[in-house]
Amino acid sequence: MEESNEPLCVGIDLGTSRSSISASNGERHVIDSYVGWPVDMVARKLVKKSVLVGREALDNRSMLDLRRPLERGVMKEGSEKDQEAVQEILRHLINVAGIKQKNKGKMRVRAVVGVPAEAFRVSRQNLRNTMEGIADSVMLVSEPFAVAYGLEALLHAMVIDIGAGTADFCVMQGRYPTEEDQRTLPNAGDSIDAQLTKLIAERHPEAQFSIHMIREWKERWSFVGEPKNRVVVTAPVKGKPTELDITDEMRAACESIVAPICETAVDLLSKVEPEFQDKVRNNIILAGGTSLISGFADALQKSLLDIGGGRAAGVKDPVFAGSDGSLAIAKDASSADWEKLSL
């Protein structure tokens, strides 16, 4: 591959919580979107690295200046350290995909990167600047469009990609989506975390827990609707491991995103040509880690009953749906597409 004149194509889903890469050489990888630098000489001696990325950074966070540099799916503004952290994530993804930076000059790398549907132009430009030296050509596309393209759901379909930072919507009408076809909401995984933290602290004021514990509980037990089982977790209370029933808090936190997502989906549907609305209502595709919340698809379908009903189903591979779709775009894009969509 490195000796070929053919460019290596990669699709990257740069997420607030996790980032994935799919490459035309067959490599696919996902990492946690964390970067950390040793805080002092003791930490440097222990970790034996100048920078840690992904799960390794998260597991060693007590020794690190730990960064989660992506906020609502885009780079945090005004922080050189966070920009450096995004570069480390991108370099790591490119590296694990088998593209060594020292050998990159022997091949051209074309990268399509998924960003939130309504990412501000300045954020897109910051990300493009960060990609300099990592890829030769960079195209930024909306995350739900990348999912739709990878699934070939290009006509009469709606993709709702619910990640950690944002919930992104895109209606596909047989052409590249316009701004009117897309929406972005902040009601996603991180907002559930914040709500769950608040509710547990109110009910169990003496319990000690971290945001990382909250995220672990959510990923394991999140649900909407009637609970199938009670959600019981263990956390220190005055230093003693104590069981806490957080069933009601988990349900309330998860359901906090349902109404705004359902309302936005219905609003987007109303903008579709009347004769095609029925087809779109019955072809809603859910992607992103937060869409895996138990009962969420049923809740969305229930909200559609008032406008004639509909069908929502999750993608088969939510981990790589975005990066696989971005890779498909990179492979299919003509030179004119690269010039037009890379603006």
PDB file of C-alpha atoms in Angstrom, residues 151-342:
ATOM      1  CA  LEU A 151     -25.790   2.775   4.529  1.00  0.00           C
ATOM      2  CA  GLU A 152     -26.829   4.031   1.063  1.00  0.00           C
ATOM      3  CA  ALA A 153     -29.888   5.563   2.725  1.00  0.00           C
ATOM      4  CA  LEU A 154     -29.763   8.451   0.285  1.00  0.00           C
ATOM      5  CA  LEU A 155     -33.438   9.028  -0.490  1.00  0.00           C
ATOM      6  CA  HIS A 156     -36.486   9.488   1.766  1.00  0.00           C
ATOM      7  CA  ALA A 157     -34.568   8.758   4.981  1.00  0.00           C
ATOM      8  CA  MET A 158     -33.773  10.552   8.225  1.00  0.00           C
ATOM      9  CA  VAL A 159     -30.649   9.798  10.239  1.00  0.00           C
ATOM     10  CA  ILE A 160     -30.500  10.774  13.923  1.00  0.00           C
ATOM     11  CA  ASP A 161     -26.943  10.379  15.222  1.00  0.00           C
ATOM     12  CA  ILE A 162     -26.936  10.700  19.025  1.00  0.00           C
ATOM     13  CA  GLY A 163     -23.473  10.777  20.523  1.00  0.00           C
ATOM     14  CA  ALA A 164     -22.000  12.190  23.711  1.00  0.00           C
ATOM     15  CA  GLY A 165     -21.845  15.856  22.750  1.00  0.00           C
ATOM     16  CA  THR A 166     -24.671  16.309  20.249  1.00  0.00           C
ATOM     17  CA  ALA A 167     -27.709  14.778  18.618  1.00  0.00           C
ATOM     18  CA  ASP A 168     -27.431  15.382  14.865  1.00  0.00           C
ATOM     19  CA  PHE A 169     -30.247  15.083  12.333  1.00  0.00           C
ATOM     20  CA  CYS A 170     -30.144  14.819   8.563  1.00  0.00           C
ATOM     21  CA  VAL A 171     -32.941  14.236   6.056  1.00  0.00           C
ATOM     22  CA  MET A 172     -31.730  12.610   2.844  1.00  0.00           C
ATOM     23  CA  GLN A 173     -33.580  13.619  -0.333  1.00  0.00           C
ATOM     24  CA  GLY A 174     -31.397  12.154  -3.065  1.00  0.00           C
ATOM     25  CA  ARG A 175     -28.788  14.932  -3.025  1.00  0.00           C
ATOM     26  CA  TYR A 176     -26.177  16.453  -0.752  1.00  0.00           C
ATOM     27  CA  PRO A 177     -28.092  17.789   2.285  1.00  0.00           C
ATOM     28  CA  THR A 178     -28.506  21.536   2.716  1.00  0.00           C
ATOM     29  CA  GLU A 179     -28.492  23.420   6.015  1.00  0.00           C
ATOM     30  CA  GLU A 180     -32.315  23.225   5.988  1.00  0.00           C
ATOM     31  CA  ASP A 181     -32.092  19.421   5.918  1.00  0.00           C
ATOM     32  CA  GLN A 182     -30.013  19.239   9.108  1.00  0.00           C
ATOM     33  CA  ARG A 183     -30.164  20.064  12.806  1.00  0.00           C
ATOM     34  CA  THR A 184     -27.925  19.767  15.858  1.00  0.00           C
ATOM     35  CA  LEU A 185     -29.062  19.586  19.496  1.00  0.00           C
ATOM     36  CA  PRO A 186     -26.966  19.589  22.686  1.00  0.00           C
ATOM     37  CA  ASN A 187     -29.386  17.026  24.191  1.00  0.00           C
ATOM     38  CA  ALA A 188     -27.196  13.923  24.089  1.00  0.00           C
ATOM     39  CA  GLY A 189     -24.997  11.719  26.283  1.00  0.00           C
ATOM     40  CA  ASP A 190     -23.206  14.486  28.170  1.00  0.00           C
ATOM     41  CA  SER A 191     -26.447  16.237  29.039  1.00  0.00           C
ATOM     42  CA  ILE A 192     -27.742  12.938  30.453  1.00  0.00           C
ATOM     43  CA  ASP A 193     -24.555  12.679  32.539  1.00  0.00           C
ATOM     44  CA  ALA A 194     -25.045  16.187  33.931  1.00  0.00           C
ATOM     45  CA  GLN A 195     -28.686  15.510  34.778  1.00  0.00           C
ATOM     46  CA  LEU A 196     -27.905  12.140  36.364  1.00  0.00           C
ATOM     47  CA  THR A 197     -25.130  13.697  38.465  1.00  0.00           C
ATOM     48  CA  LYS A 198     -27.512  16.388  39.724  1.00  0.00           C
ATOM     49  CA  LEU A 199     -30.330  13.975  40.553  1.00  0.00           C
ATOM     50  CA  ILE A 200     -28.131  11.462  42.409  1.00  0.00           C
ATOM     51  CA  ALA A 201     -26.442  14.248  44.395  1.00  0.00           C
ATOM     52  CA  GLU A 202     -29.843  15.576  45.445  1.00  0.00           C
ATOM     53  CA  ARG A 203     -31.117  12.182  46.604  1.00  0.00           C
ATOM     54  CA  HIS A 204     -27.844  10.865  48.048  1.00  0.00           C
ATOM     55  CA  PRO A 205     -25.949  13.995  49.192  1.00  0.00           C
ATOM     56  CA  GLU A 206     -23.316  12.029  51.135  1.00  0.00           C
ATOM     57  CA  ALA A 207     -22.467   9.643  48.296  1.00  0.00           C
ATOM     58  CA  GLN A 208     -19.136  10.119  46.509  1.00  0.00           C
ATOM     59  CA  PHE A 209     -18.886   9.487  42.785  1.00  0.00           C
ATOM     60  CA  SER A 210     -17.032  10.824  39.750  1.00  0.00           C
ATOM     61  CA  ILE A 211     -18.193  11.720  36.246  1.00  0.00           C
ATOM     62  CA  HIS A 212     -16.418   8.572  35.040  1.00  0.00           C
ATOM     63  CA  MET A 213     -18.565   6.449  37.384  1.00  0.00           C
ATOM     64  CA  ILE A 214     -21.686   8.239  36.130  1.00  0.00           C
ATOM     65  CA  ARG A 215     -20.774   7.462  32.516  1.00  0.00           C
ATOM     66  CA  GLU A 216     -20.094   3.829  33.337  1.00  0.00           C
ATOM     67  CA  TRP A 217     -23.462   3.471  35.095  1.00  0.00           C
ATOM     68  CA  LYS A 218     -25.252   5.149  32.189  1.00  0.00           C
ATOM     69  CA  GLU A 219     -23.604   2.959  29.545  1.00  0.00           C
ATOM     70  CA  ARG A 220     -24.517  -0.165  31.501  1.00  0.00           C
ATOM     71  CA  TRP A 221     -28.034   0.615  32.723  1.00  0.00           C
ATOM     72  CA  SER A 222     -29.549   3.503  30.732  1.00  0.00           C
ATOM     73  CA  PHE A 223     -33.220   3.152  29.769  1.00  0.00           C
ATOM     74  CA  VAL A 224     -36.410   5.079  29.067  1.00  0.00           C
ATOM     75  CA  GLY A 225     -39.925   3.907  29.844  1.00  0.00           C
ATOM     76  CA  GLU A 226     -40.766   1.299  32.456  1.00  0.00           C
ATOM     77  CA  PRO A 227     -37.706  -0.319  34.085  1.00  0.00           C
ATOM     78  CA  LYS A 228     -37.138  -4.018  33.501  1.00  0.00           C
ATOM     79  CA  ASN A 229     -34.995  -4.198  36.655  1.00  0.00           C
ATOM     80  CA  ARG A 230     -33.958  -1.849  39.429  1.00  0.00           C
ATOM     81  CA  VAL A 231     -30.684   0.013  38.852  1.00  0.00           C
ATOM     82  CA  VAL A 232     -28.517  -0.517  41.925  1.00  0.00           C
ATOM     83  CA  VAL A 233     -24.941   0.775  42.011  1.00  0.00           C
ATOM     84  CA  THR A 234     -22.202   0.883  44.613  1.00  0.00           C
ATOM     85  CA  ALA A 235     -20.523   4.121  45.715  1.00  0.00           C
ATOM     86  CA  PRO A 236     -18.683   5.270  48.849  1.00  0.00           C
ATOM     87  CA  VAL A 237     -20.765   6.946  51.561  1.00  0.00           C
ATOM     88  CA  LYS A 238     -18.532   8.309  54.332  1.00  0.00           C
ATOM     89  CA  GLY A 239     -15.818   5.974  53.044  1.00  0.00           C
ATOM     90  CA  LYS A 240     -18.005   2.845  53.161  1.00  0.00           C
ATOM     91  CA  PRO A 241     -19.074   1.086  49.914  1.00  0.00           C
ATOM     92  CA  THR A 242     -22.865   1.468  49.849  1.00  0.00           C
ATOM     93  CA  GLU A 243     -25.563   0.255  47.469  1.00  0.00           C
ATOM     94  CA  LEU A 244     -27.676   3.035  45.972  1.00  0.00           C
ATOM     95  CA  ASP A 245     -30.907   2.559  44.037  1.00  0.00           C
ATOM     96  CA  ILE A 246     -30.743   5.095  41.189  1.00  0.00           C
ATOM     97  CA  THR A 247     -33.537   3.662  39.015  1.00  0.00           C
ATOM     98  CA  ASP A 248     -35.745   6.764  39.106  1.00  0.00           C
ATOM     99  CA  GLU A 249     -32.790   9.091  38.584  1.00  0.00           C
ATOM    100  CA  MET A 250     -31.537   7.056  35.608  1.00  0.00           C
ATOM    101  CA  ARG A 251     -34.949   7.074  33.966  1.00  0.00           C
ATOM    102  CA  ALA A 252     -35.456  10.816  34.482  1.00  0.00           C
ATOM    103  CA  ALA A 253     -31.988  11.675  33.167  1.00  0.00           C
ATOM    104  CA  CYS A 254     -32.332   9.506  30.060  1.00  0.00           C
ATOM    105  CA  GLU A 255     -35.846  10.705  29.322  1.00  0.00           C
ATOM    106  CA  SER A 256     -34.665  14.330  29.488  1.00  0.00           C
ATOM    107  CA  ILE A 257     -33.395  14.047  25.888  1.00  0.00           C
ATOM    108  CA  VAL A 258     -36.437  12.269  24.440  1.00  0.00           C
ATOM    109  CA  ALA A 259     -38.808  15.223  24.042  1.00  0.00           C
ATOM    110  CA  PRO A 260     -36.368  17.636  22.320  1.00  0.00           C
ATOM    111  CA  ILE A 261     -35.149  14.916  19.950  1.00  0.00           C
ATOM    112  CA  CYS A 262     -38.697  13.827  19.068  1.00  0.00           C
ATOM    113  CA  GLU A 263     -39.824  17.444  18.575  1.00  0.00           C
ATOM    114  CA  THR A 264     -36.886  18.179  16.273  1.00  0.00           C
ATOM    115  CA  ALA A 265     -37.526  15.013  14.247  1.00  0.00           C
ATOM    116  CA  VAL A 266     -41.175  16.000  13.770  1.00  0.00           C
ATOM    117  CA  ASP A 267     -40.187  19.563  12.814  1.00  0.00           C
ATOM    118  CA  LEU A 268     -37.738  18.291  10.192  1.00  0.00           C
ATOM    119  CA  LEU A 269     -40.378  15.926   8.833  1.00  0.00           C
ATOM    120  CA  SER A 270     -42.752  18.853   8.370  1.00  0.00           C
ATOM    121  CA  LYS A 271     -40.215  20.467   6.012  1.00  0.00           C
ATOM    122  CA  VAL A 272     -40.216  17.452   3.680  1.00  0.00           C
ATOM    123  CA  GLU A 273     -42.388  17.567   0.547  1.00  0.00           C
ATOM    124  CA  PRO A 274     -45.865  16.391   1.669  1.00  0.00           C
ATOM    125  CA  GLU A 275     -46.035  13.368  -0.633  1.00  0.00           C
ATOM    126  CA  PHE A 276     -42.706  12.045   0.697  1.00  0.00           C
ATOM    127  CA  GLN A 277     -43.263  12.573   4.437  1.00  0.00           C
ATOM    128  CA  ASP A 278     -44.756   9.109   4.927  1.00  0.00           C
ATOM    129  CA  LYS A 279     -41.683   7.446   3.397  1.00  0.00           C
ATOM    130  CA  VAL A 280     -39.299   9.442   5.601  1.00  0.00           C
ATOM    131  CA  ARG A 281     -41.363   8.783   8.754  1.00  0.00           C
ATOM    132  CA  ASN A 282     -41.008   5.072   8.136  1.00  0.00           C
ATOM    133  CA  ASN A 283     -37.274   5.210   7.435  1.00  0.00           C
ATOM    134  CA  ILE A 284     -35.716   6.814  10.531  1.00  0.00           C
ATOM    135  CA  ILE A 285     -32.229   5.506  11.264  1.00  0.00           C
ATOM    136  CA  LEU A 286     -30.723   5.813  14.747  1.00  0.00           C
ATOM    137  CA  ALA A 287     -26.938   5.953  15.120  1.00  0.00           C
ATOM    138  CA  GLY A 288     -24.428   6.886  17.815  1.00  0.00           C
ATOM    139  CA  GLY A 289     -23.785   5.362  21.214  1.00  0.00           C
ATOM    140  CA  THR A 290     -26.545   7.235  23.038  1.00  0.00           C
ATOM    141  CA  SER A 291     -29.149   5.875  20.592  1.00  0.00           C
ATOM    142  CA  LEU A 292     -28.556   2.470  22.214  1.00  0.00           C
ATOM    143  CA  ILE A 293     -30.475   3.519  25.341  1.00  0.00           C
ATOM    144  CA  SER A 294     -32.989   0.762  26.031  1.00  0.00           C
ATOM    145  CA  GLY A 295     -36.471   1.794  24.916  1.00  0.00           C
ATOM    146  CA  PHE A 296     -35.390   4.904  23.010  1.00  0.00           C
ATOM    147  CA  ALA A 297     -36.507   3.725  19.555  1.00  0.00           C
ATOM    148  CA  ASP A 298     -39.917   2.777  20.965  1.00  0.00           C
ATOM    149  CA  ALA A 299     -40.259   6.204  22.593  1.00  0.00           C
ATOM    150  CA  LEU A 300     -39.479   7.922  19.287  1.00  0.00           C
ATOM    151  CA  GLN A 301     -42.003   5.768  17.417  1.00  0.00           C
ATOM    152  CA  LYS A 302     -44.644   6.551  20.043  1.00  0.00           C
ATOM    153  CA  SER A 303     -44.058  10.276  19.521  1.00  0.00           C
ATOM    154  CA  LEU A 304     -44.773   9.829  15.808  1.00  0.00           C
ATOM    155  CA  LEU A 305     -48.253   8.359  16.397  1.00  0.00           C
ATOM    156  CA  ASP A 306     -49.764  11.860  16.497  1.00  0.00           C
ATOM    157  CA  ILE A 307     -48.627  12.485  12.905  1.00  0.00           C
ATOM    158  CA  GLY A 308     -49.519   9.113  11.443  1.00  0.00           C
ATOM    159  CA  GLY A 309     -46.902   6.835  12.973  1.00  0.00           C
ATOM    160  CA  GLY A 310     -43.445   5.854  11.786  1.00  0.00           C
ATOM    161  CA  ARG A 311     -40.588   3.416  12.139  1.00  0.00           C
ATOM    162  CA  ALA A 312     -37.207   3.939  13.796  1.00  0.00           C
ATOM    163  CA  ALA A 313     -34.418   1.360  13.839  1.00  0.00           C
ATOM    164  CA  GLY A 314     -30.814   1.401  14.960  1.00  0.00           C
ATOM    165  CA  VAL A 315     -27.806   0.786  12.725  1.00  0.00           C
ATOM    166  CA  LYS A 316     -26.166  -2.631  12.961  1.00  0.00           C
ATOM    167  CA  ASP A 317     -22.740  -1.221  13.851  1.00  0.00           C
ATOM    168  CA  PRO A 318     -23.063   2.055  15.811  1.00  0.00           C
ATOM    169  CA  VAL A 319     -19.333   2.089  16.647  1.00  0.00           C
ATOM    170  CA  PHE A 320     -18.161   2.349  13.044  1.00  0.00           C
ATOM    171  CA  ALA A 321     -21.252   3.594  11.159  1.00  0.00           C
ATOM    172  CA  GLY A 322     -19.849   7.136  11.002  1.00  0.00           C
ATOM    173  CA  SER A 323     -16.260   6.298  10.062  1.00  0.00           C
ATOM    174  CA  ASP A 324     -17.352   3.615   7.578  1.00  0.00           C
ATOM    175  CA  GLY A 325     -19.633   6.155   5.920  1.00  0.00           C
ATOM    176  CA  SER A 326     -16.871   8.756   5.821  1.00  0.00           C
ATOM    177  CA  LEU A 327     -14.565   6.176   4.213  1.00  0.00           C
ATOM    178  CA  ALA A 328     -17.214   5.429   1.570  1.00  0.00           C
ATOM    179  CA  ILE A 329     -17.391   9.157   0.771  1.00  0.00           C
ATOM    180  CA  ALA A 330     -13.589   9.366   0.536  1.00  0.00           C
ATOM    181  CA  LYS A 331     -13.520   6.465  -1.917  1.00  0.00           C
ATOM    182  CA  ASP A 332     -16.372   7.735  -4.085  1.00  0.00           C
ATOM    183  CA  ALA A 333     -15.579  11.472  -4.144  1.00  0.00           C
ATOM    184  CA  SER A 334     -14.303  12.882  -7.419  1.00  0.00           C
ATOM    185  CA  SER A 335     -11.660  15.598  -7.610  1.00  0.00           C
ATOM    186  CA  ALA A 336     -14.467  18.122  -8.112  1.00  0.00           C
ATOM    187  CA  ASP A 337     -16.206  16.833  -4.972  1.00  0.00           C
ATOM    188  CA  TRP A 338     -13.006  17.283  -2.960  1.00  0.00           C
ATOM    189  CA  GLU A 339     -12.670  20.843  -4.214  1.00  0.00           C
ATOM    190  CA  LYS A 340     -16.336  21.679  -3.566  1.00  0.00           C
ATOM    191  CA  LEU A 341     -16.821  19.978  -0.193  1.00  0.00           C
ATOM    192  CA  SER A 342     -13.421  20.897   1.246  1.00  0.00           C
TER     193      SER A 342
END
